[in-house]
């Protein structure tokens, strides 16, 4: 019985290590950038906690059919977030040379990135370069979410 408990504990620890790319610093950066403002520019390009060169923004109900070559390599990680079945979240993923270096899940009731999902003509999700990762935001009412859009 004790061996089983130890094995379960080791497995849980190993699984939690798989999610090590969740970036709470990105959430803090975004929250601080929007704090006490009704509208403005979110300069995600200025985020420096990790070294990155592209950002993918996945809106609700993102299907794996929409994954480009880079995202296909991270299918399990993406689907584990629930972004494919949950309309209340958006997933922001940072990459450096095609390798995932950070990701954060944002609750759309607070901050809504959904309109920023960027598609190619073939309906594949496409990244924003770091230089173009600056987005307008506005909050209509005190209890409404911040809505982000392209500049």
PDB file of N, CA and C in Angstrom, residues 43-134:
ATOM      1  N   UNK A  43       1.535  46.304 -24.823  1.00  0.00           N
ATOM      2  CA  UNK A  43       2.789  46.059 -25.531  1.00  0.00           C
ATOM      3  C   UNK A  43       3.364  44.716 -25.080  1.00  0.00           C
ATOM      4  N   UNK A  44       2.758  43.646 -25.603  1.00  0.00           N
ATOM      5  CA  UNK A  44       3.264  42.312 -25.291  1.00  0.00           C
ATOM      6  C   UNK A  44       4.699  42.168 -25.800  1.00  0.00           C
ATOM      7  N   UNK A  45       5.038  42.909 -26.827  1.00  0.00           N
ATOM      8  CA  UNK A  45       6.402  42.867 -27.379  1.00  0.00           C
ATOM      9  C   UNK A  45       7.451  43.261 -26.340  1.00  0.00           C
ATOM     10  N   UNK A  46       7.048  43.983 -25.306  1.00  0.00           N
ATOM     11  CA  UNK A  46       7.984  44.423 -24.261  1.00  0.00           C
ATOM     12  C   UNK A  46       8.137  43.394 -23.140  1.00  0.00           C
ATOM     13  N   UNK A  47       7.413  42.286 -23.222  1.00  0.00           N
ATOM     14  CA  UNK A  47       7.495  41.246 -22.196  1.00  0.00           C
ATOM     15  C   UNK A  47       8.843  40.539 -22.303  1.00  0.00           C
ATOM     16  N   UNK A  48       9.605  40.543 -21.205  1.00  0.00           N
ATOM     17  CA  UNK A  48      10.991  40.057 -21.254  1.00  0.00           C
ATOM     18  C   UNK A  48      11.315  38.931 -20.266  1.00  0.00           C
ATOM     19  N   UNK A  49      10.326  38.339 -19.633  1.00  0.00           N
ATOM     20  CA  UNK A  49      10.609  37.275 -18.655  1.00  0.00           C
ATOM     21  C   UNK A  49      11.208  36.034 -19.305  1.00  0.00           C
ATOM     22  N   UNK A  50      10.852  35.793 -20.565  1.00  0.00           N
ATOM     23  CA  UNK A  50      11.445  34.698 -21.338  1.00  0.00           C
ATOM     24  C   UNK A  50      11.890  35.266 -22.684  1.00  0.00           C
ATOM     25  N   UNK A  51      12.843  34.612 -23.306  1.00  0.00           N
ATOM     26  CA  UNK A  51      13.318  35.017 -24.622  1.00  0.00           C
ATOM     27  C   UNK A  51      12.391  34.391 -25.660  1.00  0.00           C
ATOM     28  N   UNK A  52      11.697  35.213 -26.442  1.00  0.00           N
ATOM     29  CA  UNK A  52      10.734  34.705 -27.413  1.00  0.00           C
ATOM     30  C   UNK A  52      10.775  35.550 -28.682  1.00  0.00           C
ATOM     31  N   UNK A  53      10.279  34.958 -29.789  1.00  0.00           N
ATOM     32  CA  UNK A  53      10.250  35.703 -31.045  1.00  0.00           C
ATOM     33  C   UNK A  53       8.900  35.649 -31.756  1.00  0.00           C
ATOM     34  N   UNK A  54       7.991  34.777 -31.308  1.00  0.00           N
ATOM     35  CA  UNK A  54       6.649  34.685 -31.891  1.00  0.00           C
ATOM     36  C   UNK A  54       5.636  34.373 -30.801  1.00  0.00           C
ATOM     37  N   UNK A  55       4.403  34.825 -31.034  1.00  0.00           N
ATOM     38  CA  UNK A  55       3.314  34.513 -30.113  1.00  0.00           C
ATOM     39  C   UNK A  55       2.122  33.997 -30.922  1.00  0.00           C
ATOM     40  N   UNK A  56       1.575  32.894 -30.447  1.00  0.00           N
ATOM     41  CA  UNK A  56       0.332  32.354 -30.991  1.00  0.00           C
ATOM     42  C   UNK A  56      -0.768  32.658 -29.985  1.00  0.00           C
ATOM     43  N   UNK A  57      -1.911  33.084 -30.490  1.00  0.00           N
ATOM     44  CA  UNK A  57      -3.067  33.332 -29.634  1.00  0.00           C
ATOM     45  C   UNK A  57      -4.177  32.413 -30.108  1.00  0.00           C
ATOM     46  N   UNK A  58      -4.593  31.513 -29.228  1.00  0.00           N
ATOM     47  CA  UNK A  58      -5.620  30.533 -29.560  1.00  0.00           C
ATOM     48  C   UNK A  58      -6.899  30.903 -28.826  1.00  0.00           C
ATOM     49  N   UNK A  59      -7.934  31.136 -29.594  1.00  0.00           N
ATOM     50  CA  UNK A  59      -9.228  31.486 -29.021  1.00  0.00           C
ATOM     51  C   UNK A  59     -10.016  30.247 -28.651  1.00  0.00           C
ATOM     52  N   UNK A  60     -11.220  30.463 -28.127  1.00  0.00           N
ATOM     53  CA  UNK A  60     -12.061  29.332 -27.731  1.00  0.00           C
ATOM     54  C   UNK A  60     -12.395  28.424 -28.916  1.00  0.00           C
ATOM     55  N   UNK A  61     -12.557  27.159 -28.600  1.00  0.00           N
ATOM     56  CA  UNK A  61     -12.910  26.125 -29.576  1.00  0.00           C
ATOM     57  C   UNK A  61     -11.878  25.976 -30.691  1.00  0.00           C
ATOM     58  N   UNK A  62     -10.631  26.259 -30.399  1.00  0.00           N
ATOM     59  CA  UNK A  62      -9.575  26.051 -31.387  1.00  0.00           C
ATOM     60  C   UNK A  62      -9.472  24.559 -31.688  1.00  0.00           C
ATOM     61  N   UNK A  63      -9.545  24.225 -32.949  1.00  0.00           N
ATOM     62  CA  UNK A  63      -9.481  22.831 -33.389  1.00  0.00           C
ATOM     63  C   UNK A  63      -8.063  22.479 -33.817  1.00  0.00           C
ATOM     64  N   UNK A  64      -7.686  21.223 -33.608  1.00  0.00           N
ATOM     65  CA  UNK A  64      -6.349  20.806 -34.043  1.00  0.00           C
ATOM     66  C   UNK A  64      -6.206  20.878 -35.563  1.00  0.00           C
ATOM     67  N   UNK A  65      -7.313  20.928 -36.294  1.00  0.00           N
ATOM     68  CA  UNK A  65      -7.256  21.113 -37.747  1.00  0.00           C
ATOM     69  C   UNK A  65      -6.699  22.495 -38.103  1.00  0.00           C
ATOM     70  N   UNK A  66      -6.756  23.416 -37.150  1.00  0.00           N
ATOM     71  CA  UNK A  66      -6.273  24.779 -37.378  1.00  0.00           C
ATOM     72  C   UNK A  66      -4.791  24.950 -37.031  1.00  0.00           C
ATOM     73  N   UNK A  67      -4.167  23.924 -36.487  1.00  0.00           N
ATOM     74  CA  UNK A  67      -2.765  24.018 -36.077  1.00  0.00           C
ATOM     75  C   UNK A  67      -1.851  24.058 -37.298  1.00  0.00           C
ATOM     76  N   UNK A  68      -0.919  24.989 -37.293  1.00  0.00           N
ATOM     77  CA  UNK A  68       0.113  24.979 -38.324  1.00  0.00           C
ATOM     78  C   UNK A  68       1.191  23.982 -37.902  1.00  0.00           C
ATOM     79  N   UNK A  69       2.291  23.912 -38.637  1.00  0.00           N
ATOM     80  CA  UNK A  69       3.346  22.940 -38.338  1.00  0.00           C
ATOM     81  C   UNK A  69       3.930  23.088 -36.948  1.00  0.00           C
ATOM     82  N   UNK A  70       4.117  24.313 -36.483  1.00  0.00           N
ATOM     83  CA  UNK A  70       4.676  24.537 -35.147  1.00  0.00           C
ATOM     84  C   UNK A  70       3.725  24.039 -34.071  1.00  0.00           C
ATOM     85  N   UNK A  71       2.454  24.411 -34.167  1.00  0.00           N
ATOM     86  CA  UNK A  71       1.481  24.017 -33.142  1.00  0.00           C
ATOM     87  C   UNK A  71       1.238  22.512 -33.124  1.00  0.00           C
ATOM     88  N   UNK A  72       1.345  21.852 -34.269  1.00  0.00           N
ATOM     89  CA  UNK A  72       1.130  20.404 -34.319  1.00  0.00           C
ATOM     90  C   UNK A  72       2.090  19.665 -33.396  1.00  0.00           C
ATOM     91  N   UNK A  73       3.291  20.188 -33.218  1.00  0.00           N
ATOM     92  CA  UNK A  73       4.269  19.549 -32.322  1.00  0.00           C
ATOM     93  C   UNK A  73       3.850  19.647 -30.858  1.00  0.00           C
ATOM     94  N   UNK A  74       2.914  20.539 -30.545  1.00  0.00           N
ATOM     95  CA  UNK A  74       2.490  20.775 -29.159  1.00  0.00           C
ATOM     96  C   UNK A  74       1.004  20.459 -28.958  1.00  0.00           C
ATOM     97  N   UNK A  75       0.487  19.564 -29.800  1.00  0.00           N
ATOM     98  CA  UNK A  75      -0.933  19.217 -29.757  1.00  0.00           C
ATOM     99  C   UNK A  75      -1.376  18.766 -28.366  1.00  0.00           C
ATOM    100  N   UNK A  76      -0.636  17.873 -27.734  1.00  0.00           N
ATOM    101  CA  UNK A  76      -1.027  17.362 -26.411  1.00  0.00           C
ATOM    102  C   UNK A  76      -1.090  18.479 -25.383  1.00  0.00           C
ATOM    103  N   UNK A  77      -0.082  19.347 -25.377  1.00  0.00           N
ATOM    104  CA  UNK A  77      -0.046  20.451 -24.419  1.00  0.00           C
ATOM    105  C   UNK A  77      -1.216  21.410 -24.634  1.00  0.00           C
ATOM    106  N   UNK A  78      -1.529  21.679 -25.898  1.00  0.00           N
ATOM    107  CA  UNK A  78      -2.626  22.598 -26.212  1.00  0.00           C
ATOM    108  C   UNK A  78      -3.958  21.990 -25.797  1.00  0.00           C
ATOM    109  N   UNK A  79      -4.201  20.753 -26.187  1.00  0.00           N
ATOM    110  CA  UNK A  79      -5.474  20.110 -25.862  1.00  0.00           C
ATOM    111  C   UNK A  79      -5.639  19.921 -24.359  1.00  0.00           C
ATOM    112  N   UNK A  80      -4.545  19.769 -23.627  1.00  0.00           N
ATOM    113  CA  UNK A  80      -4.617  19.629 -22.165  1.00  0.00           C
ATOM    114  C   UNK A  80      -5.147  20.893 -21.490  1.00  0.00           C
ATOM    115  N   UNK A  81      -5.040  22.045 -22.153  1.00  0.00           N
ATOM    116  CA  UNK A  81      -5.545  23.294 -21.567  1.00  0.00           C
ATOM    117  C   UNK A  81      -7.059  23.390 -21.649  1.00  0.00           C
ATOM    118  N   UNK A  82      -7.663  22.650 -22.584  1.00  0.00           N
ATOM    119  CA  UNK A  82      -9.107  22.713 -22.762  1.00  0.00           C
ATOM    120  C   UNK A  82      -9.559  23.792 -23.728  1.00  0.00           C
ATOM    121  N   UNK A  83      -8.634  24.482 -24.378  1.00  0.00           N
ATOM    122  CA  UNK A  83      -9.000  25.574 -25.281  1.00  0.00           C
ATOM    123  C   UNK A  83      -9.831  25.072 -26.469  1.00  0.00           C
ATOM    124  N   UNK A  84      -9.762  23.785 -26.756  1.00  0.00           N
ATOM    125  CA  UNK A  84     -10.539  23.218 -27.859  1.00  0.00           C
ATOM    126  C   UNK A  84     -12.008  22.997 -27.505  1.00  0.00           C
ATOM    127  N   UNK A  85     -12.337  22.976 -26.218  1.00  0.00           N
ATOM    128  CA  UNK A  85     -13.713  22.681 -25.800  1.00  0.00           C
ATOM    129  C   UNK A  85     -14.323  23.737 -24.883  1.00  0.00           C
ATOM    130  N   UNK A  86     -13.557  24.724 -24.494  1.00  0.00           N
ATOM    131  CA  UNK A  86     -13.998  25.695 -23.490  1.00  0.00           C
ATOM    132  C   UNK A  86     -14.081  27.087 -24.105  1.00  0.00           C
ATOM    133  N   UNK A  87     -15.262  27.691 -24.052  1.00  0.00           N
ATOM    134  CA  UNK A  87     -15.405  29.026 -24.634  1.00  0.00           C
ATOM    135  C   UNK A  87     -15.038  30.149 -23.667  1.00  0.00           C
ATOM    136  N   UNK A  88     -14.580  29.809 -22.474  1.00  0.00           N
ATOM    137  CA  UNK A  88     -14.287  30.842 -21.478  1.00  0.00           C
ATOM    138  C   UNK A  88     -12.799  31.174 -21.366  1.00  0.00           C
ATOM    139  N   UNK A  89     -11.965  30.544 -22.209  1.00  0.00           N
ATOM    140  CA  UNK A  89     -10.520  30.786 -22.097  1.00  0.00           C
ATOM    141  C   UNK A  89      -9.879  31.062 -23.456  1.00  0.00           C
ATOM    142  N   UNK A  90      -8.737  31.726 -23.389  1.00  0.00           N
ATOM    143  CA  UNK A  90      -7.836  31.894 -24.534  1.00  0.00           C
ATOM    144  C   UNK A  90      -6.454  31.451 -24.086  1.00  0.00           C
ATOM    145  N   UNK A  91      -5.689  30.927 -25.001  1.00  0.00           N
ATOM    146  CA  UNK A  91      -4.342  30.455 -24.706  1.00  0.00           C
ATOM    147  C   UNK A  91      -3.340  31.310 -25.478  1.00  0.00           C
ATOM    148  N   UNK A  92      -2.382  31.865 -24.754  1.00  0.00           N
ATOM    149  CA  UNK A  92      -1.321  32.666 -25.362  1.00  0.00           C
ATOM    150  C   UNK A  92      -0.027  31.873 -25.215  1.00  0.00           C
ATOM    151  N   UNK A  93       0.620  31.583 -26.348  1.00  0.00           N
ATOM    152  CA  UNK A  93       1.810  30.728 -26.363  1.00  0.00           C
ATOM    153  C   UNK A  93       2.991  31.479 -26.963  1.00  0.00           C
ATOM    154  N   UNK A  94       4.098  31.507 -26.235  1.00  0.00           N
ATOM    155  CA  UNK A  94       5.321  32.160 -26.699  1.00  0.00           C
ATOM    156  C   UNK A  94       6.308  31.114 -27.211  1.00  0.00           C
ATOM    157  N   UNK A  95       6.928  31.413 -28.340  1.00  0.00           N
ATOM    158  CA  UNK A  95       7.885  30.502 -28.971  1.00  0.00           C
ATOM    159  C   UNK A  95       9.191  31.223 -29.278  1.00  0.00           C
ATOM    160  N   UNK A  96      10.261  30.477 -29.221  1.00  0.00           N
ATOM    161  CA  UNK A  96      11.573  30.955 -29.660  1.00  0.00           C
ATOM    162  C   UNK A  96      12.110  29.931 -30.647  1.00  0.00           C
ATOM    163  N   UNK A  97      12.311  30.340 -31.882  1.00  0.00           N
ATOM    164  CA  UNK A  97      12.796  29.444 -32.942  1.00  0.00           C
ATOM    165  C   UNK A  97      11.955  28.173 -33.041  1.00  0.00           C
ATOM    166  N   UNK A  98      10.635  28.313 -32.947  1.00  0.00           N
ATOM    167  CA  UNK A  98       9.725  27.182 -33.074  1.00  0.00           C
ATOM    168  C   UNK A  98       9.579  26.322 -31.841  1.00  0.00           C
ATOM    169  N   UNK A  99      10.231  26.682 -30.742  1.00  0.00           N
ATOM    170  CA  UNK A  99      10.155  25.902 -29.507  1.00  0.00           C
ATOM    171  C   UNK A  99       9.339  26.669 -28.463  1.00  0.00           C
ATOM    172  N   UNK A 100       8.402  25.976 -27.824  1.00  0.00           N
ATOM    173  CA  UNK A 100       7.552  26.585 -26.802  1.00  0.00           C
ATOM    174  C   UNK A 100       8.387  26.987 -25.592  1.00  0.00           C
ATOM    175  N   UNK A 101       8.302  28.276 -25.219  1.00  0.00           N
ATOM    176  CA  UNK A 101       9.056  28.767 -24.061  1.00  0.00           C
ATOM    177  C   UNK A 101       8.148  29.313 -22.961  1.00  0.00           C
ATOM    178  N   UNK A 102       6.860  29.485 -23.252  1.00  0.00           N
ATOM    179  CA  UNK A 102       5.934  29.956 -22.227  1.00  0.00           C
ATOM    180  C   UNK A 102       4.511  29.964 -22.753  1.00  0.00           C
ATOM    181  N   UNK A 103       3.572  29.758 -21.839  1.00  0.00           N
ATOM    182  CA  UNK A 103       2.165  29.844 -22.224  1.00  0.00           C
ATOM    183  C   UNK A 103       1.344  30.249 -21.019  1.00  0.00           C
ATOM    184  N   UNK A 104       0.251  30.942 -21.288  1.00  0.00           N
ATOM    185  CA  UNK A 104      -0.663  31.348 -20.222  1.00  0.00           C
ATOM    186  C   UNK A 104      -2.089  31.207 -20.711  1.00  0.00           C
ATOM    187  N   UNK A 105      -2.942  30.811 -19.802  1.00  0.00           N
ATOM    188  CA  UNK A 105      -4.370  30.722 -20.074  1.00  0.00           C
ATOM    189  C   UNK A 105      -5.013  31.969 -19.480  1.00  0.00           C
ATOM    190  N   UNK A 106      -5.823  32.645 -20.279  1.00  0.00           N
ATOM    191  CA  UNK A 106      -6.519  33.843 -19.821  1.00  0.00           C
ATOM    192  C   UNK A 106      -8.021  33.596 -19.815  1.00  0.00           C
ATOM    193  N   UNK A 107      -8.655  33.942 -18.711  1.00  0.00           N
ATOM    194  CA  UNK A 107     -10.102  33.838 -18.562  1.00  0.00           C
ATOM    195  C   UNK A 107     -10.741  34.994 -19.331  1.00  0.00           C
ATOM    196  N   UNK A 108     -11.597  34.678 -20.269  1.00  0.00           N
ATOM    197  CA  UNK A 108     -12.214  35.703 -21.106  1.00  0.00           C
ATOM    198  C   UNK A 108     -13.138  36.631 -20.325  1.00  0.00           C
ATOM    199  N   UNK A 109     -13.539  36.246 -19.130  1.00  0.00           N
ATOM    200  CA  UNK A 109     -14.368  37.139 -18.310  1.00  0.00           C
ATOM    201  C   UNK A 109     -13.552  38.320 -17.799  1.00  0.00           C
ATOM    202  N   UNK A 110     -12.227  38.190 -17.816  1.00  0.00           N
ATOM    203  CA  UNK A 110     -11.343  39.267 -17.361  1.00  0.00           C
ATOM    204  C   UNK A 110     -10.617  39.942 -18.525  1.00  0.00           C
ATOM    205  N   UNK A 111      -9.977  39.111 -19.356  1.00  0.00           N
ATOM    206  CA  UNK A 111      -9.187  39.618 -20.486  1.00  0.00           C
ATOM    207  C   UNK A 111      -9.471  38.720 -21.685  1.00  0.00           C
ATOM    208  N   UNK A 112     -10.003  39.312 -22.748  1.00  0.00           N
ATOM    209  CA  UNK A 112     -10.423  38.515 -23.902  1.00  0.00           C
ATOM    210  C   UNK A 112      -9.508  38.740 -25.110  1.00  0.00           C
ATOM    211  N   UNK A 113      -8.703  37.725 -25.405  1.00  0.00           N
ATOM    212  CA  UNK A 113      -7.791  37.740 -26.549  1.00  0.00           C
ATOM    213  C   UNK A 113      -8.432  37.137 -27.804  1.00  0.00           C
ATOM    214  N   UNK A 114      -9.679  36.668 -27.722  1.00  0.00           N
ATOM    215  CA  UNK A 114     -10.268  35.843 -28.783  1.00  0.00           C
ATOM    216  C   UNK A 114     -10.209  36.472 -30.167  1.00  0.00           C
ATOM    217  N   UNK A 115     -10.409  37.776 -30.281  1.00  0.00           N
ATOM    218  CA  UNK A 115     -10.424  38.399 -31.612  1.00  0.00           C
ATOM    219  C   UNK A 115      -9.031  38.477 -32.236  1.00  0.00           C
ATOM    220  N   UNK A 116      -8.003  38.120 -31.485  1.00  0.00           N
ATOM    221  CA  UNK A 116      -6.630  38.199 -31.988  1.00  0.00           C
ATOM    222  C   UNK A 116      -6.126  36.910 -32.622  1.00  0.00           C
ATOM    223  N   UNK A 117      -6.929  35.846 -32.602  1.00  0.00           N
ATOM    224  CA  UNK A 117      -6.492  34.619 -33.265  1.00  0.00           C
ATOM    225  C   UNK A 117      -6.268  34.957 -34.734  1.00  0.00           C
ATOM    226  N   UNK A 118      -5.072  34.698 -35.229  1.00  0.00           N
ATOM    227  CA  UNK A 118      -4.611  35.139 -36.544  1.00  0.00           C
ATOM    228  C   UNK A 118      -4.570  33.935 -37.482  1.00  0.00           C
ATOM    229  N   UNK A 119      -5.338  33.992 -38.568  1.00  0.00           N
ATOM    230  CA  UNK A 119      -5.422  32.861 -39.489  1.00  0.00           C
ATOM    231  C   UNK A 119      -4.741  33.165 -40.821  1.00  0.00           C
ATOM    232  N   UNK A 120      -4.216  32.118 -41.440  1.00  0.00           N
ATOM    233  CA  UNK A 120      -3.719  32.221 -42.811  1.00  0.00           C
ATOM    234  C   UNK A 120      -4.918  32.069 -43.730  1.00  0.00           C
ATOM    235  N   UNK A 121      -4.697  32.182 -45.017  1.00  0.00           N
ATOM    236  CA  UNK A 121      -5.800  32.003 -45.967  1.00  0.00           C
ATOM    237  C   UNK A 121      -6.310  30.568 -45.958  1.00  0.00           C
ATOM    238  N   UNK A 122      -5.500  29.625 -45.525  1.00  0.00           N
ATOM    239  CA  UNK A 122      -5.903  28.223 -45.461  1.00  0.00           C
ATOM    240  C   UNK A 122      -6.487  27.843 -44.113  1.00  0.00           C
ATOM    241  N   UNK A 123      -6.926  28.782 -43.336  1.00  0.00           N
ATOM    242  CA  UNK A 123      -7.529  28.621 -42.003  1.00  0.00           C
ATOM    243  C   UNK A 123      -6.611  27.978 -40.958  1.00  0.00           C
ATOM    244  N   UNK A 124      -5.321  28.087 -41.150  1.00  0.00           N
ATOM    245  CA  UNK A 124      -4.367  27.640 -40.127  1.00  0.00           C
ATOM    246  C   UNK A 124      -4.039  28.836 -39.239  1.00  0.00           C
ATOM    247  N   UNK A 125      -3.839  28.573 -37.957  1.00  0.00           N
ATOM    248  CA  UNK A 125      -3.470  29.648 -37.043  1.00  0.00           C
ATOM    249  C   UNK A 125      -2.035  30.059 -37.330  1.00  0.00           C
ATOM    250  N   UNK A 126      -1.817  31.350 -37.330  1.00  0.00           N
ATOM    251  CA  UNK A 126      -0.523  31.915 -37.679  1.00  0.00           C
ATOM    252  C   UNK A 126      -0.025  32.765 -36.503  1.00  0.00           C
ATOM    253  N   UNK A 127       1.274  32.797 -36.275  1.00  0.00           N
ATOM    254  CA  UNK A 127       1.783  33.589 -35.147  1.00  0.00           C
ATOM    255  C   UNK A 127       1.913  35.074 -35.488  1.00  0.00           C
ATOM    256  N   UNK A 128       2.016  35.871 -34.435  1.00  0.00           N
ATOM    257  CA  UNK A 128       2.437  37.264 -34.564  1.00  0.00           C
ATOM    258  C   UNK A 128       3.929  37.282 -34.257  1.00  0.00           C
ATOM    259  N   UNK A 129       4.682  38.071 -34.981  1.00  0.00           N
ATOM    260  CA  UNK A 129       6.084  38.262 -34.623  1.00  0.00           C
ATOM    261  C   UNK A 129       6.129  39.099 -33.345  1.00  0.00           C
ATOM    262  N   UNK A 130       7.229  39.033 -32.637  1.00  0.00           N
ATOM    263  CA  UNK A 130       7.373  39.811 -31.407  1.00  0.00           C
ATOM    264  C   UNK A 130       7.176  41.300 -31.695  1.00  0.00           C
ATOM    265  N   UNK A 131       7.714  41.775 -32.799  1.00  0.00           N
ATOM    266  CA  UNK A 131       7.603  43.195 -33.150  1.00  0.00           C
ATOM    267  C   UNK A 131       6.155  43.634 -33.368  1.00  0.00           C
ATOM    268  N   UNK A 132       5.291  42.704 -33.783  1.00  0.00           N
ATOM    269  CA  UNK A 132       3.888  43.044 -34.055  1.00  0.00           C
ATOM    270  C   UNK A 132       2.958  42.656 -32.915  1.00  0.00           C
ATOM    271  N   UNK A 133       3.513  42.263 -31.788  1.00  0.00           N
ATOM    272  CA  UNK A 133       2.708  41.796 -30.652  1.00  0.00           C
ATOM    273  C   UNK A 133       2.317  42.956 -29.735  1.00  0.00           C
ATOM    274  N   UNK A 134       1.682  43.965 -30.333  1.00  0.00           N
ATOM    275  CA  UNK A 134       1.143  45.105 -29.598  1.00  0.00           C
ATOM    276  C   UNK A 134      -0.320  45.232 -29.988  1.00  0.00           C
TER     277      UNK A 134
END
